[in-house]
Coordinates of C-alpha atoms in Angstrom, one line a residue:
Chain E
M1 CA 5.8 15.1 8.9
S2 CA 5.8 16.2 12.5
I3 CA 8.9 17.7 14.1
P4 CA 11.2 15.0 15.5
L5 CA 11.7 15.2 19.2
V6 CA 15.4 14.5 20.0
P7 CA 17.4 15.4 16.9
K8 CA 20.2 17.1 18.9
L9 CA 21.2 13.9 20.9
L10 CA 20.8 11.8 17.7
R11 CA 22.9 14.2 15.7
A12 CA 25.7 14.2 18.3
H13 CA 25.7 10.4 18.4
L14 CA 25.8 10.1 14.7
A15 CA 28.6 12.7 14.5
D16 CA 30.7 10.8 17.1
L17 CA 30.3 7.6 15.0
A18 CA 31.2 9.4 11.8
K19 CA 34.5 10.5 13.4
E20 CA 35.4 6.9 13.8
G21 CA 34.2 6.2 10.2
K22 CA 31.2 4.2 11.5
R23 CA 27.5 4.1 11.0
H24 CA 25.0 3.3 13.7
D25 CA 24.0 0.0 12.2
G26 CA 27.5 -1.1 11.3
R27 CA 27.3 -0.6 7.6
G28 CA 30.1 1.0 5.5
R29 CA 29.7 4.5 4.1
F30 CA 28.4 3.4 0.7
E31 CA 27.0 0.1 1.7
G32 CA 23.2 -0.3 1.1
R33 CA 20.8 -2.4 3.1
K34 CA 19.6 -5.7 1.7
V35 CA 17.3 -5.3 -1.3
E36 CA 14.3 -7.5 -2.0
L37 CA 12.5 -7.0 -5.3
E38 CA 9.3 -8.8 -6.3
V39 CA 7.4 -8.1 -9.5
D40 CA 3.8 -8.9 -10.6
C41 CA 2.6 -9.1 -7.0
L42 CA -0.7 -7.1 -7.3
P43 CA -3.3 -9.0 -9.4
R44 CA -5.5 -5.9 -10.1
A45 CA -2.6 -3.8 -11.4
E46 CA -1.4 -4.1 -15.0
G47 CA 2.2 -4.0 -13.7
S48 CA 3.4 -4.1 -10.1
A49 CA 6.4 -4.4 -7.9
R50 CA 7.3 -4.6 -4.2
V51 CA 10.6 -3.4 -2.9
R52 CA 12.1 -3.9 0.5
M53 CA 15.3 -2.2 1.6
G54 CA 15.9 -3.0 5.3
D55 CA 12.6 -2.1 7.0
T56 CA 11.5 0.2 4.2
I57 CA 8.8 -1.4 2.1
V58 CA 7.0 0.1 -0.9
F59 CA 4.7 -1.0 -3.7
A60 CA 4.3 0.4 -7.2
G61 CA 1.3 -0.3 -9.4
V62 CA 0.7 0.6 -13.0
K63 CA -2.8 1.3 -14.4
F64 CA -3.8 2.5 -17.9
Q65 CA -6.5 4.9 -19.0
I66 CA -7.6 6.2 -22.4
M67 CA -6.8 9.9 -22.8
T68 CA -7.3 12.5 -25.5
P69 CA -3.8 13.5 -26.7
Y70 CA -2.7 17.1 -26.1
P71 CA -3.4 19.4 -29.1
D72 CA 0.3 20.2 -29.5
R73 CA 1.2 16.5 -29.4
P74 CA -1.6 14.7 -31.2
N75 CA 0.2 11.4 -31.6
Q76 CA 1.5 10.9 -28.1
G77 CA 0.2 9.3 -25.0
G78 CA 1.1 10.3 -21.5
L79 CA 2.8 9.2 -18.3
M80 CA 1.7 10.2 -14.8
C81 CA 3.5 9.3 -11.7
S82 CA 2.3 10.0 -8.2
A83 CA 3.6 9.0 -4.8
E84 CA 1.5 8.7 -1.7
V85 CA 2.8 8.3 1.8
R86 CA -0.2 7.5 3.9
P87 CA -0.1 7.3 7.7
V88 CA 0.2 3.5 7.5
A89 CA 3.9 4.1 6.7
G90 CA 5.0 5.5 10.0
R91 CA 4.2 7.5 13.1
G92 CA 5.4 10.7 11.5
W93 CA 3.2 10.6 8.5
E94 CA -0.1 12.2 9.0
P95 CA -3.5 12.0 7.2
G96 CA -4.6 14.8 5.0
P97 CA -3.8 16.2 1.6
P98 CA -0.4 15.1 0.1
S99 CA 2.5 16.7 2.1
P100 CA 5.2 18.6 0.3
E101 CA 7.5 15.6 1.1
S102 CA 5.4 13.1 -0.7
I103 CA 4.9 15.5 -3.6
E104 CA 8.7 15.9 -3.9
L105 CA 9.1 12.1 -3.8
G106 CA 6.6 11.6 -6.7
R107 CA 8.1 14.4 -8.8
V108 CA 11.7 13.3 -8.5
V109 CA 10.9 9.7 -9.4
D110 CA 8.7 10.9 -12.2
R111 CA 11.5 13.1 -13.7
G112 CA 14.1 10.3 -13.7
I113 CA 11.7 8.0 -15.6
R114 CA 10.3 10.6 -18.0
E115 CA 13.6 12.1 -18.9
S116 CA 15.4 8.8 -19.5
G117 CA 13.0 8.4 -22.4
C118 CA 12.4 4.8 -21.4
I119 CA 8.8 5.1 -22.5
N120 CA 8.2 6.1 -26.1
T121 CA 5.0 8.2 -25.8
E122 CA 4.3 7.9 -29.5
D123 CA 4.1 4.1 -29.0
L124 CA 1.1 4.9 -26.7
C125 CA -1.0 6.6 -29.4
I126 CA -4.1 4.7 -30.5
I127 CA -5.9 7.1 -32.9
P128 CA -3.9 10.4 -33.5
G129 CA -5.6 13.4 -32.1
E130 CA -8.3 11.3 -30.5
K131 CA -7.2 8.4 -28.3
A132 CA -4.0 7.5 -26.6
W133 CA -2.9 5.5 -23.6
Q134 CA -2.1 7.2 -20.3
V135 CA 0.2 5.2 -18.1
I136 CA -0.4 5.9 -14.5
L137 CA 2.2 4.9 -12.0
D138 CA 1.2 5.0 -8.4
L139 CA 3.8 4.7 -5.7
F140 CA 2.6 3.5 -2.3
A141 CA 4.7 3.4 0.9
L142 CA 3.9 0.7 3.4
S143 CA 6.7 1.1 5.9
D144 CA 9.1 4.0 6.0
D145 CA 12.5 3.3 7.6
G146 CA 14.3 5.9 5.4
N147 CA 15.3 6.3 1.8
L148 CA 11.8 6.1 0.3
F149 CA 13.2 7.8 -2.8
D150 CA 15.4 4.9 -3.9
A151 CA 12.8 2.3 -3.0
F152 CA 10.2 4.2 -5.0
G153 CA 12.6 4.6 -7.9
L154 CA 13.4 0.9 -8.0
A155 CA 9.7 -0.2 -7.6
A156 CA 8.7 2.3 -10.3
I157 CA 10.9 1.0 -13.1
A158 CA 10.3 -2.7 -12.1
A159 CA 6.5 -2.2 -12.2
L160 CA 6.7 -0.5 -15.6
K161 CA 8.9 -3.3 -17.0
N162 CA 6.3 -5.9 -16.2
A163 CA 3.2 -3.9 -17.3
T164 CA 0.8 -5.1 -19.9
I165 CA -1.4 -2.6 -21.9
P166 CA -5.0 -4.0 -21.2
A167 CA -6.1 -3.2 -24.8
E168 CA -8.7 -5.9 -24.9
R169 CA -10.6 -4.6 -21.8
F170 CA -10.8 -1.2 -23.5
E171 CA -11.6 -2.7 -26.9
A172 CA -8.5 -1.2 -28.5
G173 CA -6.7 -4.1 -30.0
E174 CA -4.8 -7.0 -28.4
D175 CA -3.1 -6.9 -25.0
R176 CA 0.6 -6.2 -25.3
P177 CA 3.5 -5.6 -23.0
L178 CA 4.4 -1.9 -22.4
E179 CA 7.7 -1.2 -24.1
V180 CA 10.3 0.1 -21.7
S181 CA 13.6 0.6 -23.5
K182 CA 15.9 1.8 -20.7
T183 CA 16.5 1.3 -17.0
P184 CA 16.8 4.5 -15.0
I185 CA 18.0 4.0 -11.4
M186 CA 18.1 6.4 -8.5
C187 CA 20.7 6.5 -5.8
S188 CA 20.4 8.8 -2.8
Y189 CA 23.1 10.1 -0.5
H190 CA 22.5 11.9 2.7
K191 CA 25.0 13.9 4.7
V192 CA 25.2 12.4 8.2
G193 CA 27.8 13.5 10.7
G194 CA 29.5 15.7 8.1
R195 CA 29.9 13.2 5.3
F196 CA 27.7 11.7 2.6
V197 CA 26.5 8.1 3.2
Y198 CA 24.3 5.9 0.9
D199 CA 20.9 4.5 1.7
T200 CA 20.1 6.1 5.0
D201 CA 17.6 4.7 7.4
K202 CA 15.1 6.8 9.4
K203 CA 17.5 7.5 12.3
E204 CA 20.2 8.8 9.9
E205 CA 17.6 10.9 8.1
L206 CA 16.3 12.5 11.3
G207 CA 19.9 13.3 12.4
G208 CA 21.3 14.2 9.0
D209 CA 21.6 17.3 6.9
E210 CA 21.1 17.7 3.1
R211 CA 20.4 14.9 0.7
I212 CA 21.2 14.4 -3.0
H213 CA 19.3 12.2 -5.4
I214 CA 20.9 11.1 -8.6
T215 CA 19.1 9.2 -11.4
L216 CA 21.3 7.5 -13.9
G217 CA 20.2 5.8 -17.1
D218 CA 21.9 3.3 -19.3
D219 CA 25.5 4.2 -20.1
D220 CA 25.6 6.4 -17.0
H221 CA 23.7 9.3 -18.6
V222 CA 22.3 11.6 -15.9
H223 CA 18.5 12.1 -16.0
S224 CA 17.6 13.8 -12.8
L225 CA 19.2 15.4 -9.8
Q226 CA 17.7 16.8 -6.7
K227 CA 19.2 18.4 -3.7
G228 CA 16.9 18.4 -0.7
L229 CA 16.9 19.9 2.8
K230 CA 19.2 22.6 4.3
G231 CA 22.9 22.2 3.8
I232 CA 26.0 23.1 1.8
F233 CA 28.1 20.7 -0.2
T234 CA 31.3 21.0 -2.3
A235 CA 32.1 20.0 -5.8
A236 CA 34.5 17.4 -4.5
E237 CA 31.8 15.8 -2.3
F238 CA 29.5 15.7 -5.3
A239 CA 32.1 14.1 -7.5
E240 CA 32.7 11.4 -5.0
I241 CA 29.0 10.4 -4.7
M242 CA 28.5 10.6 -8.4
S243 CA 31.2 8.1 -9.0
E244 CA 29.7 5.8 -6.2
A245 CA 26.3 6.2 -7.8
R246 CA 27.6 4.9 -11.2
S247 CA 28.7 1.6 -9.7
R248 CA 25.7 1.2 -7.5
C249 CA 23.2 2.0 -10.3
S250 CA 24.7 -0.7 -12.5
E251 CA 24.4 -3.3 -9.7
L252 CA 20.7 -2.4 -9.2
R253 CA 20.1 -2.4 -12.9
D254 CA 21.3 -6.1 -12.9
L255 CA 18.8 -6.8 -10.1
I256 CA 16.0 -5.3 -12.1
D257 CA 16.9 -7.3 -15.2
Q258 CA 17.0 -10.5 -13.2
A259 CA 13.6 -9.8 -11.5
V260 CA 11.8 -9.0 -14.8
G261 CA 13.5 -11.9 -16.6
K262 CA 15.3 -10.0 -19.3
Chain H
M1 CA -27.5 -4.8 -6.8
G2 CA -29.7 -6.4 -9.4
G3 CA -29.3 -8.9 -12.1
Y4 CA -27.3 -7.0 -14.8
G5 CA -26.1 -9.2 -17.5
D6 CA -26.6 -12.9 -17.4
V7 CA -23.5 -14.2 -15.6
Q8 CA -24.1 -17.7 -14.3
C9 CA -22.6 -17.6 -10.8
I10 CA -23.6 -21.1 -9.7
D11 CA -23.7 -24.2 -12.0
E12 CA -26.3 -27.0 -11.8
N13 CA -24.2 -29.0 -9.3
G14 CA -24.1 -26.1 -6.9
I15 CA -20.5 -25.2 -7.7
R16 CA -19.5 -21.5 -7.9
L17 CA -17.4 -19.7 -10.5
D18 CA -14.3 -20.0 -8.3
G19 CA -14.9 -23.7 -7.7
R20 CA -16.3 -23.4 -4.2
K21 CA -19.4 -25.1 -2.7
I22 CA -22.1 -22.7 -1.5
D23 CA -21.1 -22.9 2.1
E24 CA -17.3 -22.6 1.6
V25 CA -15.1 -19.6 2.4
R26 CA -12.4 -18.5 -0.1
P27 CA -8.8 -19.6 0.7
M28 CA -7.1 -17.2 3.1
S29 CA -3.8 -16.6 4.9
I30 CA -2.7 -14.1 7.6
E31 CA 0.8 -12.9 8.3
V32 CA 1.7 -10.6 11.2
G33 CA 4.6 -8.1 11.4
V34 CA 4.4 -7.0 7.8
V35 CA 4.9 -3.3 8.6
P36 CA 8.2 -3.4 10.6
V37 CA 8.0 0.3 11.7
A38 CA 4.5 -0.1 13.2
D39 CA 3.6 -1.3 16.7
G40 CA 1.5 -4.1 15.3
S41 CA 0.5 -5.2 11.8
A42 CA -1.1 -7.9 9.8
R43 CA -1.6 -8.8 6.2
M44 CA -4.6 -10.8 5.2
K45 CA -5.0 -12.5 1.8
W46 CA -8.5 -13.7 1.3
G47 CA -9.4 -14.8 -2.2
L48 CA -7.8 -12.0 -4.3
N49 CA -8.2 -9.5 -1.5
D50 CA -4.8 -8.3 -0.2
V51 CA -5.3 -6.2 2.9
I52 CA -2.7 -4.7 5.3
A53 CA -3.6 -3.3 8.7
A54 CA -1.1 -1.4 10.9
V55 CA -1.5 -0.2 14.4
Y56 CA 0.4 2.8 16.0
G57 CA 0.0 3.6 19.7
P58 CA -1.4 4.1 22.2
M59 CA 0.0 7.6 21.8
E60 CA -0.9 11.1 22.9
A61 CA -4.2 12.2 21.3
H62 CA -3.9 15.4 19.4
P63 CA -5.5 17.8 18.6
R64 CA -6.7 17.9 22.2
K65 CA -10.4 18.3 21.3
I66 CA -10.4 14.6 20.3
Q67 CA -9.1 13.5 23.7
R68 CA -11.5 11.6 26.0
Q69 CA -10.9 11.9 29.8
D70 CA -11.8 8.3 30.5
R71 CA -10.6 6.3 27.6
A72 CA -8.6 6.1 24.4
V73 CA -10.0 7.0 21.0
L74 CA -9.6 4.7 18.0
D75 CA -8.5 6.6 14.9
V76 CA -9.3 4.3 12.0
R77 CA -8.7 4.9 8.4
Y78 CA -9.8 2.5 5.6
N79 CA -8.3 3.3 2.2
M80 CA -8.1 1.6 -1.2
A81 CA -4.8 2.0 -3.0
P82 CA -5.2 3.5 -6.5
F83 CA -4.1 0.2 -8.2
S84 CA -6.3 -2.1 -6.0
T85 CA -9.2 -2.3 -8.5
T86 CA -9.8 -2.9 -12.2
D87 CA -10.4 0.8 -12.8
R88 CA -7.9 3.1 -11.0
I89 CA -9.2 4.9 -7.9
R90 CA -8.3 8.5 -7.5
P91 CA -6.4 8.9 -4.2
G92 CA -8.0 10.5 -1.3
F93 CA -11.0 9.9 1.0
N94 CA -14.4 9.5 -0.4
R95 CA -17.8 9.0 1.2
R96 CA -17.6 5.2 1.0
S97 CA -14.2 5.0 2.7
R98 CA -15.3 7.4 5.4
E99 CA -18.3 5.3 6.3
I100 CA -16.3 2.1 6.3
S101 CA -13.7 3.8 8.5
K102 CA -16.4 4.9 10.9
V103 CA -18.2 1.5 11.3
T104 CA -14.8 -0.3 11.6
A105 CA -13.8 2.1 14.4
E106 CA -17.0 1.4 16.2
A107 CA -16.7 -2.3 15.8
L108 CA -13.1 -2.3 17.2
E109 CA -14.0 0.1 20.0
S110 CA -16.4 -2.5 21.2
V111 CA -13.6 -4.9 22.0
V112 CA -10.5 -2.8 22.8
L113 CA -10.2 -2.0 26.5
T114 CA -10.0 1.7 25.7
E115 CA -10.5 2.7 29.4
L116 CA -7.0 1.5 30.1
Y117 CA -5.5 4.5 28.1
P118 CA -7.3 7.7 29.0
R119 CA -6.6 10.8 26.8
S120 CA -4.7 8.7 24.2
K121 CA -5.3 7.5 20.8
I122 CA -4.7 4.3 18.9
R123 CA -4.2 4.7 15.2
V124 CA -5.4 1.8 13.0
E125 CA -4.6 2.1 9.3
I126 CA -6.3 -0.3 6.9
E127 CA -4.9 -0.3 3.4
I128 CA -6.5 -2.4 0.6
I129 CA -3.8 -3.1 -2.0
C130 CA -5.8 -5.6 -4.0
A131 CA -9.6 -5.8 -3.9
E132 CA -11.9 -8.6 -4.8
A133 CA -15.1 -8.4 -2.7
G134 CA -15.5 -8.1 1.0
T135 CA -12.7 -5.7 1.6
R136 CA -14.4 -4.1 4.7
C137 CA -14.6 -7.6 6.2
A138 CA -11.0 -8.4 5.5
G139 CA -10.1 -5.0 6.8
I140 CA -11.9 -5.4 10.2
T141 CA -10.5 -9.0 10.6
A142 CA -6.9 -7.9 9.7
A143 CA -7.2 -4.8 12.0
S144 CA -8.2 -7.0 15.0
V145 CA -5.2 -9.2 14.4
A146 CA -2.9 -6.2 14.1
L147 CA -4.3 -4.8 17.4
A148 CA -3.6 -8.1 19.1
H149 CA -0.1 -8.2 17.5
A150 CA 0.5 -4.7 19.0
G151 CA -0.3 -6.1 22.4
I152 CA -3.4 -3.9 22.9
P153 CA -5.8 -5.5 25.5
M154 CA -9.1 -6.7 23.9
T155 CA -11.9 -8.8 25.1
D156 CA -11.9 -10.8 21.9
L157 CA -10.8 -10.7 18.3
V158 CA -13.3 -9.6 15.7
V159 CA -14.0 -11.9 12.8
S160 CA -15.8 -10.3 9.9
V161 CA -17.4 -12.1 6.9
A162 CA -20.2 -11.5 4.4
S163 CA -22.7 -14.0 3.1
G164 CA -25.4 -13.1 0.5
K165 CA -27.7 -14.2 -2.2
V166 CA -27.1 -14.8 -5.9
H167 CA -29.7 -16.1 -8.3
D168 CA -32.0 -16.7 -5.3
V169 CA -29.4 -19.0 -3.7
V170 CA -27.8 -18.1 -0.4
V171 CA -24.0 -18.4 -0.5
C172 CA -21.2 -18.0 2.0
D173 CA -18.4 -15.4 1.6
L174 CA -19.3 -13.6 -1.7
N175 CA -16.7 -13.3 -4.4
K176 CA -16.5 -10.4 -6.9
E177 CA -19.0 -11.8 -9.5
E178 CA -21.5 -12.7 -6.7
D179 CA -21.1 -9.3 -5.2
N180 CA -21.7 -7.6 -8.6
Y181 CA -24.5 -9.7 -9.9
G182 CA -26.0 -10.9 -6.6
E183 CA -29.2 -9.8 -4.9
A184 CA -28.1 -9.4 -1.3
D185 CA -25.0 -8.9 0.9
L186 CA -24.9 -9.3 4.7
P187 CA -21.5 -8.5 6.3
M188 CA -21.2 -9.2 10.0
G189 CA -18.5 -8.7 12.7
I190 CA -18.6 -11.6 15.1
L191 CA -16.8 -12.2 18.5
P192 CA -15.7 -15.8 18.0
N193 CA -15.7 -16.7 21.7
T194 CA -19.2 -15.6 22.5
G195 CA -21.0 -15.4 19.1
E196 CA -21.9 -11.8 19.9
L197 CA -21.9 -9.1 17.2
V198 CA -20.1 -5.8 16.9
F199 CA -20.7 -4.9 13.3
L200 CA -23.7 -5.5 11.0
Q201 CA -24.7 -4.1 7.6
M202 CA -26.9 -5.4 4.9
D203 CA -28.3 -4.4 1.6
G204 CA -30.4 -6.1 -1.0
D205 CA -33.4 -8.4 -0.6
L206 CA -33.6 -11.5 1.7
S207 CA -36.6 -13.5 2.8
P208 CA -36.8 -14.3 6.6
Q209 CA -35.5 -17.8 5.8
Q210 CA -32.7 -16.7 3.5
F211 CA -31.7 -14.1 6.1
Q212 CA -31.4 -16.8 8.7
E213 CA -29.4 -19.0 6.3
A214 CA -27.0 -16.2 5.5
W215 CA -26.6 -15.5 9.2
D216 CA -25.8 -19.1 10.0
Y217 CA -23.3 -19.2 7.1
N218 CA -21.5 -16.2 8.6
M219 CA -21.5 -17.8 12.1
G220 CA -20.0 -21.0 10.6
A221 CA -17.4 -19.2 8.5
A222 CA -16.3 -17.2 11.6
K223 CA -15.1 -20.3 13.3
V224 CA -12.9 -21.3 10.3
I225 CA -11.5 -17.7 10.0
H226 CA -10.9 -17.5 13.7
E227 CA -8.6 -20.5 13.5
V228 CA -6.5 -18.8 10.8
M229 CA -6.3 -15.6 12.9
V230 CA -5.1 -17.5 16.1
E231 CA -2.6 -19.5 14.1
A232 CA -1.1 -16.3 12.6
L233 CA -0.7 -14.8 16.1
K234 CA 0.8 -17.9 17.6
G235 CA 3.3 -18.3 14.9
G236 CA 4.1 -14.6 15.0
D237 CA 7.4 -12.9 14.4
E238 CA 8.2 -12.3 18.1

């Protein structure tokens, strides 16, 4: 992304607000923006979801390909997750090869899903050593008003949960739903005006410091963590956002269950 | 092009696979303001096509070598999302999307009053999130609505639509099967207020009569599509 023009003024403004315990849009410290979740919205994808959080809008689409299993894991399929933030998503996003920011996005979401074990790769095997399904999860940002991480994370798991393996099209048996046994959820906290807040918008991101992404699975197991950008945080700060993340993740998990009808 | 397989695209009563008559366009809807962070945007659903266009600018043109002293440049990108088709598309530009971006830019430059914004650029992003057939037409149409939604002065909107030929019958607004199994495709970009053209492509095989028929279908369809575009802009979000 290009270098933002007035971060100093913005930082000062956000710091002043923080002193009074406020955020620039009136939200509480750990209050998220309104979340909309729609599944099965892209007819050409085998699984899909659209998430809107405030003015941030993303899509996730699942496609399947037949792959040759890796020699050391002959009876396992694979999962590939990639995020693309194209210039459509905002002024600051430029055309060209994937930026480090969008690569980080894809990889952090990927780790949360992969490490939760929600997809049993052995279940994706068709003929051991010869054929297996590769699940490809593509994340696409349409409008970036901050916190693409959480929007991508939510869209990703929702799209997987309504995906159908298109076996008939590949002449590999009958179509069946992709088994997704767990619901990993990501919550991101960004330090703005000297304290961590949840679900930052673009202004807060531009005028903030470091960010921390936490992915929790069922029963609050931790599946991925990522600290991004320059900044220093204490153990006590981390403990506070971890406890906030536990309650927020369970709320979002309920939202997913409702949307996919489980 | 060519008759691979023996898919019957039109039945004996002149009804097409999707239930349309030969001179009918697919159902469509347009919504503006779908990319809240952009200066203007539009989403067009047209058959199974789902296309989003966003406009940023006018803004400073950089690098400076792309600047024009007397006008703005249009920086247009057409892109298909990886999950927009039956077989996944690898992300990134390819020859097809570059060509479509180029002809789309040239079509839109013909109507935008670029001389009002010297040395600047206007970014137009066209994203296909679900593809049926005629994505370039939907892209151009949605982009012209997005430009209008951004408040950029233009002499007219651009309506784009493709007619073609399947089993030797000329049909209006090709769907996927007709595009795959048909014998000709004639996409046009039409200025609805004057009937002038700013975009024209064709491939396949058409007799002079069939060509005229396809041309006339496009002109007729443009009127129908134009109404949907105007309605979307009137009932806009602001």
